[in-house]
């Protein structure tokens, strides 16, 4: 159902999620990947990635999280053209905003598991569209793809350093399902969450994601607020992103009030529009 949303929001606090499967955007629900279907919602039809990106941009969102599901599950992406299309759209947008004197930083967070191919495709697509200014790309590694703590150093090296910040481009996503850690053999206990956090902090990983995949796409409300609070208290030097189950701006504020830096959202954002007094339909976000 399409929602009118007149609240005052800072869109820099939101990350628009895009789940890709076989080159199209799918609607992720509760982590049941076998049942994911192409996204059909409002302006987004048949899983069209360009339409989804355009919708997020209209909402004022400038940070995008891509889950390349083929790469995560099979270590072989089927979305090469999608990376090209994404970066071409961002280049066109950047060109238009630059002409208006309103160029804004753009961030891409890519979770492609251990697949190097997807990361290389993204970097090649970005390099082919050098007119995109102030863009940051982060390589996300989820615990479901991480076999042991010792491999963290290797992935830090593969992700490299962001030239704008001189910080590691690797972000770790701690994946949970109904509060239970999702990981390979050596990361299958909740205790490993804290060991992972400490090891990552020791080698300079600043960006972390806490996500309960069982709540993704359900709009049943956040489930990780207590864990987010514990994380921030334990590792205050890190930047924390969380989400899952977000229904409205009040849910977003619940994460931000704890100290989360940004919030992941998808289903809620897909349904957002606003009717202005002049009769136009546009972004529901106003700068604060």
CSV table of C-alpha atoms in Angstrom, one decimal:
chain,number,residue,atom,x,y,z
A,1,UNK,CA,0.0,0.0,0.0
A,2,UNK,CA,1.4,3.4,-1.0
A,3,UNK,CA,1.9,5.7,2.0
A,4,UNK,CA,2.0,9.5,2.1
A,5,UNK,CA,4.8,10.5,4.4
A,6,UNK,CA,5.0,14.2,5.4
A,7,UNK,CA,7.6,13.8,8.2
A,8,UNK,CA,10.8,15.8,8.3
A,9,UNK,CA,13.6,13.3,7.7
A,10,UNK,CA,17.3,13.5,7.0
A,11,UNK,CA,17.8,11.0,4.1
A,12,UNK,CA,21.5,10.7,4.8
A,13,UNK,CA,20.5,8.5,7.7
A,14,UNK,CA,18.9,5.9,5.5
A,15,UNK,CA,20.4,3.3,3.2
A,16,UNK,CA,18.2,2.0,0.4
A,17,UNK,CA,18.6,-1.8,0.0
A,18,UNK,CA,18.6,-3.5,-3.3
A,19,UNK,CA,18.6,-7.3,-3.5
A,20,UNK,CA,19.7,-8.6,-6.9
A,21,UNK,CA,19.0,-12.1,-8.2
A,22,UNK,CA,19.8,-13.0,-11.8
A,23,UNK,CA,20.2,-9.4,-12.7
A,24,UNK,CA,16.9,-8.1,-11.4
A,25,UNK,CA,15.8,-6.5,-8.1
A,26,UNK,CA,13.8,-8.9,-5.9
A,27,UNK,CA,11.6,-8.4,-2.9
A,28,UNK,CA,13.5,-10.0,0.0
A,29,UNK,CA,11.3,-11.3,2.8
A,30,UNK,CA,12.5,-13.0,6.0
A,31,UNK,CA,15.6,-14.4,4.3
A,32,UNK,CA,13.6,-17.1,2.5
A,33,UNK,CA,15.6,-16.7,-0.7
A,34,UNK,CA,13.9,-19.5,-2.6
A,35,UNK,CA,10.7,-17.5,-2.5
A,36,UNK,CA,12.1,-14.1,-3.6
A,37,UNK,CA,10.3,-12.7,-6.6
A,38,UNK,CA,11.0,-9.7,-8.9
A,39,UNK,CA,10.0,-6.5,-7.2
A,40,UNK,CA,6.7,-5.1,-8.4
A,41,UNK,CA,5.7,-2.1,-6.3
A,42,UNK,CA,4.5,1.4,-7.3
A,43,UNK,CA,7.1,2.8,-9.8
A,44,UNK,CA,9.2,-0.4,-9.8
A,45,UNK,CA,8.0,-3.1,-12.2
A,46,UNK,CA,9.4,-6.5,-13.1
A,47,UNK,CA,12.5,-6.0,-10.8
A,48,UNK,CA,13.8,-3.1,-12.8
A,49,UNK,CA,17.0,-1.9,-11.1
A,50,UNK,CA,17.1,1.5,-12.7
A,51,UNK,CA,13.5,2.2,-11.6
A,52,UNK,CA,14.4,1.2,-8.0
A,53,UNK,CA,17.5,3.4,-8.0
A,54,UNK,CA,15.5,6.3,-9.4
A,55,UNK,CA,12.9,5.9,-6.8
A,56,UNK,CA,15.4,6.0,-4.0
A,57,UNK,CA,17.1,9.0,-5.5
A,58,UNK,CA,13.8,10.8,-5.6
A,59,UNK,CA,13.4,10.1,-1.9
A,60,UNK,CA,16.6,11.9,-1.3
A,61,UNK,CA,18.6,8.7,-0.5
A,62,UNK,CA,22.3,8.7,-1.5
A,63,UNK,CA,23.5,5.5,0.1
A,64,UNK,CA,22.7,2.1,-1.5
A,65,UNK,CA,23.2,-1.4,-0.2
A,66,UNK,CA,23.4,-4.1,-2.8
A,67,UNK,CA,23.0,-7.7,-1.9
A,68,UNK,CA,24.2,-9.7,-5.0
A,69,UNK,CA,22.5,-12.9,-4.0
A,70,UNK,CA,24.0,-15.1,-6.8
A,71,UNK,CA,27.5,-14.1,-5.7
A,72,UNK,CA,26.7,-14.7,-2.0
A,73,UNK,CA,25.2,-18.1,-2.5
A,74,UNK,CA,27.0,-19.4,-5.5
A,75,UNK,CA,30.1,-17.2,-5.7
A,76,UNK,CA,29.2,-16.4,-9.3
A,77,UNK,CA,27.3,-13.2,-10.0
A,78,UNK,CA,24.8,-12.9,-12.9
A,79,UNK,CA,24.5,-9.1,-12.6
A,80,UNK,CA,27.3,-7.6,-14.6
A,81,UNK,CA,24.9,-5.5,-16.7
A,82,UNK,CA,23.2,-4.4,-13.5
A,83,UNK,CA,26.4,-2.9,-12.2
A,84,UNK,CA,26.9,-1.0,-15.5
A,85,UNK,CA,23.3,0.3,-15.4
A,86,UNK,CA,23.6,1.3,-11.8
A,87,UNK,CA,26.7,3.4,-12.3
A,88,UNK,CA,25.4,4.9,-15.6
A,89,UNK,CA,22.3,6.1,-13.7
A,90,UNK,CA,24.4,7.5,-10.9
A,91,UNK,CA,26.6,9.3,-13.3
A,92,UNK,CA,23.6,10.9,-15.0
A,93,UNK,CA,22.2,11.9,-11.7
A,94,UNK,CA,25.6,13.3,-10.6
A,95,UNK,CA,25.9,15.3,-13.8
A,96,UNK,CA,22.4,16.8,-13.3
A,97,UNK,CA,23.0,17.8,-9.7
A,98,UNK,CA,26.4,19.2,-10.5
A,99,UNK,CA,24.8,21.5,-13.1
A,100,UNK,CA,22.5,22.8,-10.3
A,101,UNK,CA,25.4,23.3,-7.9
A,102,UNK,CA,24.0,20.6,-5.6
A,103,UNK,CA,26.5,17.7,-6.0
A,104,UNK,CA,26.2,15.3,-3.1
A,105,UNK,CA,28.3,12.3,-1.9
A,106,UNK,CA,27.1,8.9,-2.9
A,107,UNK,CA,27.9,5.6,-1.1
A,108,UNK,CA,27.5,2.0,-2.4
A,109,UNK,CA,27.7,-0.9,0.0
A,110,UNK,CA,28.2,-4.2,-1.9
A,111,UNK,CA,27.6,-7.6,-0.2
A,112,UNK,CA,28.8,-10.2,-2.7
A,113,UNK,CA,30.1,-12.7,-0.2
A,114,UNK,CA,33.6,-13.9,-1.1
A,115,UNK,CA,33.0,-13.4,-4.8
A,116,UNK,CA,35.8,-11.1,-6.2
A,117,UNK,CA,34.0,-10.9,-9.6
A,118,UNK,CA,31.2,-8.6,-8.4
A,119,UNK,CA,33.6,-6.2,-6.6
A,120,UNK,CA,35.7,-6.0,-9.7
A,121,UNK,CA,32.6,-5.3,-11.9
A,122,UNK,CA,31.5,-2.6,-9.6
A,123,UNK,CA,34.9,-0.9,-9.6
A,124,UNK,CA,35.2,-1.2,-13.4
A,125,UNK,CA,31.7,0.3,-13.8
A,126,UNK,CA,32.6,3.2,-11.5
A,127,UNK,CA,35.9,3.8,-13.3
A,128,UNK,CA,34.0,3.9,-16.6
A,129,UNK,CA,31.8,6.7,-15.2
A,130,UNK,CA,34.4,9.0,-13.7
A,131,UNK,CA,32.0,11.9,-13.7
A,132,UNK,CA,30.5,10.5,-10.5
A,133,UNK,CA,32.0,12.8,-7.8
A,134,UNK,CA,32.6,12.0,-4.1
A,135,UNK,CA,31.5,8.4,-4.4
A,136,UNK,CA,32.5,5.8,-1.8
A,137,UNK,CA,32.3,2.1,-2.3
A,138,UNK,CA,32.4,-0.4,0.5
A,139,UNK,CA,32.8,-4.1,0.3
A,140,UNK,CA,30.5,-5.9,2.8
A,141,UNK,CA,31.3,-9.3,4.1
A,142,UNK,CA,28.6,-11.1,6.0
A,143,UNK,CA,29.2,-13.7,8.7
A,144,UNK,CA,27.4,-16.3,6.5
A,145,UNK,CA,30.3,-16.0,4.1
A,146,UNK,CA,33.1,-15.7,6.7
A,147,UNK,CA,34.7,-19.0,7.6
A,148,UNK,CA,37.1,-17.9,10.4
A,149,UNK,CA,38.5,-14.9,12.1
A,150,UNK,CA,41.9,-15.2,10.6
A,151,UNK,CA,40.5,-14.6,7.1
A,152,UNK,CA,39.5,-11.0,8.1
A,153,UNK,CA,43.0,-9.7,7.3
A,154,UNK,CA,42.8,-11.1,3.8
A,155,UNK,CA,39.5,-9.4,3.1
A,156,UNK,CA,40.7,-6.1,4.5
A,157,UNK,CA,43.6,-6.2,1.9
A,158,UNK,CA,41.2,-7.2,-0.9
A,159,UNK,CA,38.8,-4.4,-0.2
A,160,UNK,CA,41.6,-1.8,0.0
A,161,UNK,CA,41.5,1.8,1.4
A,162,UNK,CA,39.0,4.5,0.5
A,163,UNK,CA,40.9,7.3,-1.2
A,164,UNK,CA,38.6,9.9,0.3
A,165,UNK,CA,38.9,8.8,4.0
A,166,UNK,CA,42.0,6.7,4.0
A,167,UNK,CA,40.0,4.0,5.9
A,168,UNK,CA,39.4,0.4,5.1
A,169,UNK,CA,36.6,-0.1,2.6
A,170,UNK,CA,35.6,-3.4,4.3
A,171,UNK,CA,32.4,-3.6,6.3
A,172,UNK,CA,31.4,-6.6,8.3
A,173,UNK,CA,27.7,-7.6,8.4
A,174,UNK,CA,26.8,-9.7,11.4
A,175,UNK,CA,23.9,-11.7,10.2
A,176,UNK,CA,21.3,-13.1,12.6
A,177,UNK,CA,18.1,-15.1,12.3
A,178,UNK,CA,15.7,-14.6,15.1
A,179,UNK,CA,18.5,-13.5,17.3
A,180,UNK,CA,20.8,-16.5,16.4
A,181,UNK,CA,24.1,-15.8,14.6
A,182,UNK,CA,24.3,-17.0,11.0
A,183,UNK,CA,27.8,-18.1,10.2
A,184,UNK,CA,30.0,-20.9,9.0
A,185,UNK,CA,31.6,-23.5,11.3
A,186,UNK,CA,33.8,-21.3,13.4
A,187,UNK,CA,31.2,-18.5,13.7
A,188,UNK,CA,28.2,-20.4,14.7
A,189,UNK,CA,27.9,-19.3,18.3
A,190,UNK,CA,26.6,-16.0,19.7
A,191,UNK,CA,29.9,-15.7,21.7
A,192,UNK,CA,31.8,-15.4,18.4
A,193,UNK,CA,29.9,-12.1,17.7
A,194,UNK,CA,32.0,-10.3,20.4
A,195,UNK,CA,35.2,-12.1,19.3
A,196,UNK,CA,34.6,-10.9,15.8
A,197,UNK,CA,33.9,-7.4,16.9
A,198,UNK,CA,37.2,-7.2,18.9
A,199,UNK,CA,39.3,-8.7,16.1
A,200,UNK,CA,37.8,-6.4,13.5
A,201,UNK,CA,38.3,-3.3,15.7
A,202,UNK,CA,41.9,-4.4,16.3
A,203,UNK,CA,42.7,-4.4,12.5
A,204,UNK,CA,40.9,-1.2,11.8
A,205,UNK,CA,37.4,-2.2,10.6
A,206,UNK,CA,35.2,0.8,11.5
A,207,UNK,CA,32.0,0.0,9.6
A,208,UNK,CA,29.7,-2.7,11.0
A,209,UNK,CA,26.2,-3.9,10.2
A,210,UNK,CA,23.8,-5.8,12.5
A,211,UNK,CA,20.9,-7.4,10.7
A,212,UNK,CA,18.3,-9.9,11.7
A,213,UNK,CA,17.4,-11.4,8.3
A,214,UNK,CA,14.3,-13.0,9.7
A,215,UNK,CA,12.7,-9.5,9.9
A,216,UNK,CA,13.8,-8.3,6.5
A,217,UNK,CA,10.8,-7.3,4.4
A,218,UNK,CA,8.3,-8.2,7.0
A,219,UNK,CA,7.6,-4.7,8.4
A,220,UNK,CA,7.0,-6.2,11.8
A,221,UNK,CA,9.3,-3.8,13.6
A,222,UNK,CA,12.9,-3.8,14.8
A,223,UNK,CA,14.2,-6.8,16.7
A,224,UNK,CA,17.8,-5.8,17.3
A,225,UNK,CA,17.6,-2.6,19.4
A,226,UNK,CA,19.0,-4.2,22.6
A,227,UNK,CA,21.9,-5.8,20.7
A,228,UNK,CA,22.7,-2.5,18.9
A,229,UNK,CA,22.9,-0.7,22.3
A,230,UNK,CA,25.2,-3.4,23.7
A,231,UNK,CA,27.4,-3.1,20.5
A,232,UNK,CA,27.7,0.7,20.7
A,233,UNK,CA,28.5,0.5,24.4
A,234,UNK,CA,31.2,-2.1,23.8
A,235,UNK,CA,32.7,-0.7,20.6
A,236,UNK,CA,32.0,3.1,20.6
A,237,UNK,CA,34.8,3.7,18.1
A,238,UNK,CA,32.9,1.8,15.3
A,239,UNK,CA,30.2,3.1,13.0
A,240,UNK,CA,27.1,0.9,13.2
A,241,UNK,CA,24.4,0.3,10.6
A,242,UNK,CA,21.3,-1.7,11.4
A,243,UNK,CA,17.8,-2.4,10.2
A,244,UNK,CA,15.3,-5.1,9.5
A,245,UNK,CA,11.5,-4.9,9.9
A,246,UNK,CA,11.4,-1.1,9.6
A,247,UNK,CA,7.8,0.1,9.2
A,248,UNK,CA,8.1,3.9,9.5
A,249,UNK,CA,10.2,6.8,10.5
A,250,UNK,CA,9.6,6.1,14.2
A,251,UNK,CA,11.4,2.8,13.8
A,252,UNK,CA,14.3,4.6,12.1
A,253,UNK,CA,14.5,7.0,15.0
A,254,UNK,CA,14.6,4.1,17.5
A,255,UNK,CA,17.9,2.9,15.9
A,256,UNK,CA,19.3,6.4,15.6
A,257,UNK,CA,18.5,7.3,19.2
A,258,UNK,CA,20.7,4.4,20.3
A,259,UNK,CA,23.6,5.8,18.3
A,260,UNK,CA,23.4,3.9,15.1
A,261,UNK,CA,24.8,5.9,12.2
A,262,UNK,CA,22.5,4.8,9.5
A,263,UNK,CA,19.5,2.5,9.0
A,264,UNK,CA,18.9,-0.1,6.2
A,265,UNK,CA,15.4,0.0,4.7
A,266,UNK,CA,13.6,-1.4,1.6
A,267,UNK,CA,10.0,-2.4,1.8
A,268,UNK,CA,8.9,0.7,3.7
A,269,UNK,CA,10.7,2.9,1.2
A,270,UNK,CA,9.2,1.2,-1.8
A,271,UNK,CA,5.8,2.3,-0.7
A,272,UNK,CA,6.6,6.0,0.1
A,273,UNK,CA,5.2,9.0,-1.8
A,274,UNK,CA,4.1,12.4,-0.7
A,275,UNK,CA,1.5,14.8,-2.1
A,276,UNK,CA,2.6,18.4,-1.9
A,277,UNK,CA,0.1,21.3,-1.5
A,278,UNK,CA,0.7,22.2,-5.2
A,279,UNK,CA,-0.5,18.8,-6.3
A,280,UNK,CA,2.9,17.3,-7.2
A,281,UNK,CA,4.2,14.0,-5.9
A,282,UNK,CA,7.8,14.0,-4.9
A,283,UNK,CA,10.3,13.2,-2.1
A,284,UNK,CA,8.9,12.8,1.4
A,285,UNK,CA,12.1,14.1,2.8
A,286,UNK,CA,13.1,17.6,3.8
A,287,UNK,CA,16.6,18.6,4.8
A,288,UNK,CA,17.2,19.1,8.5
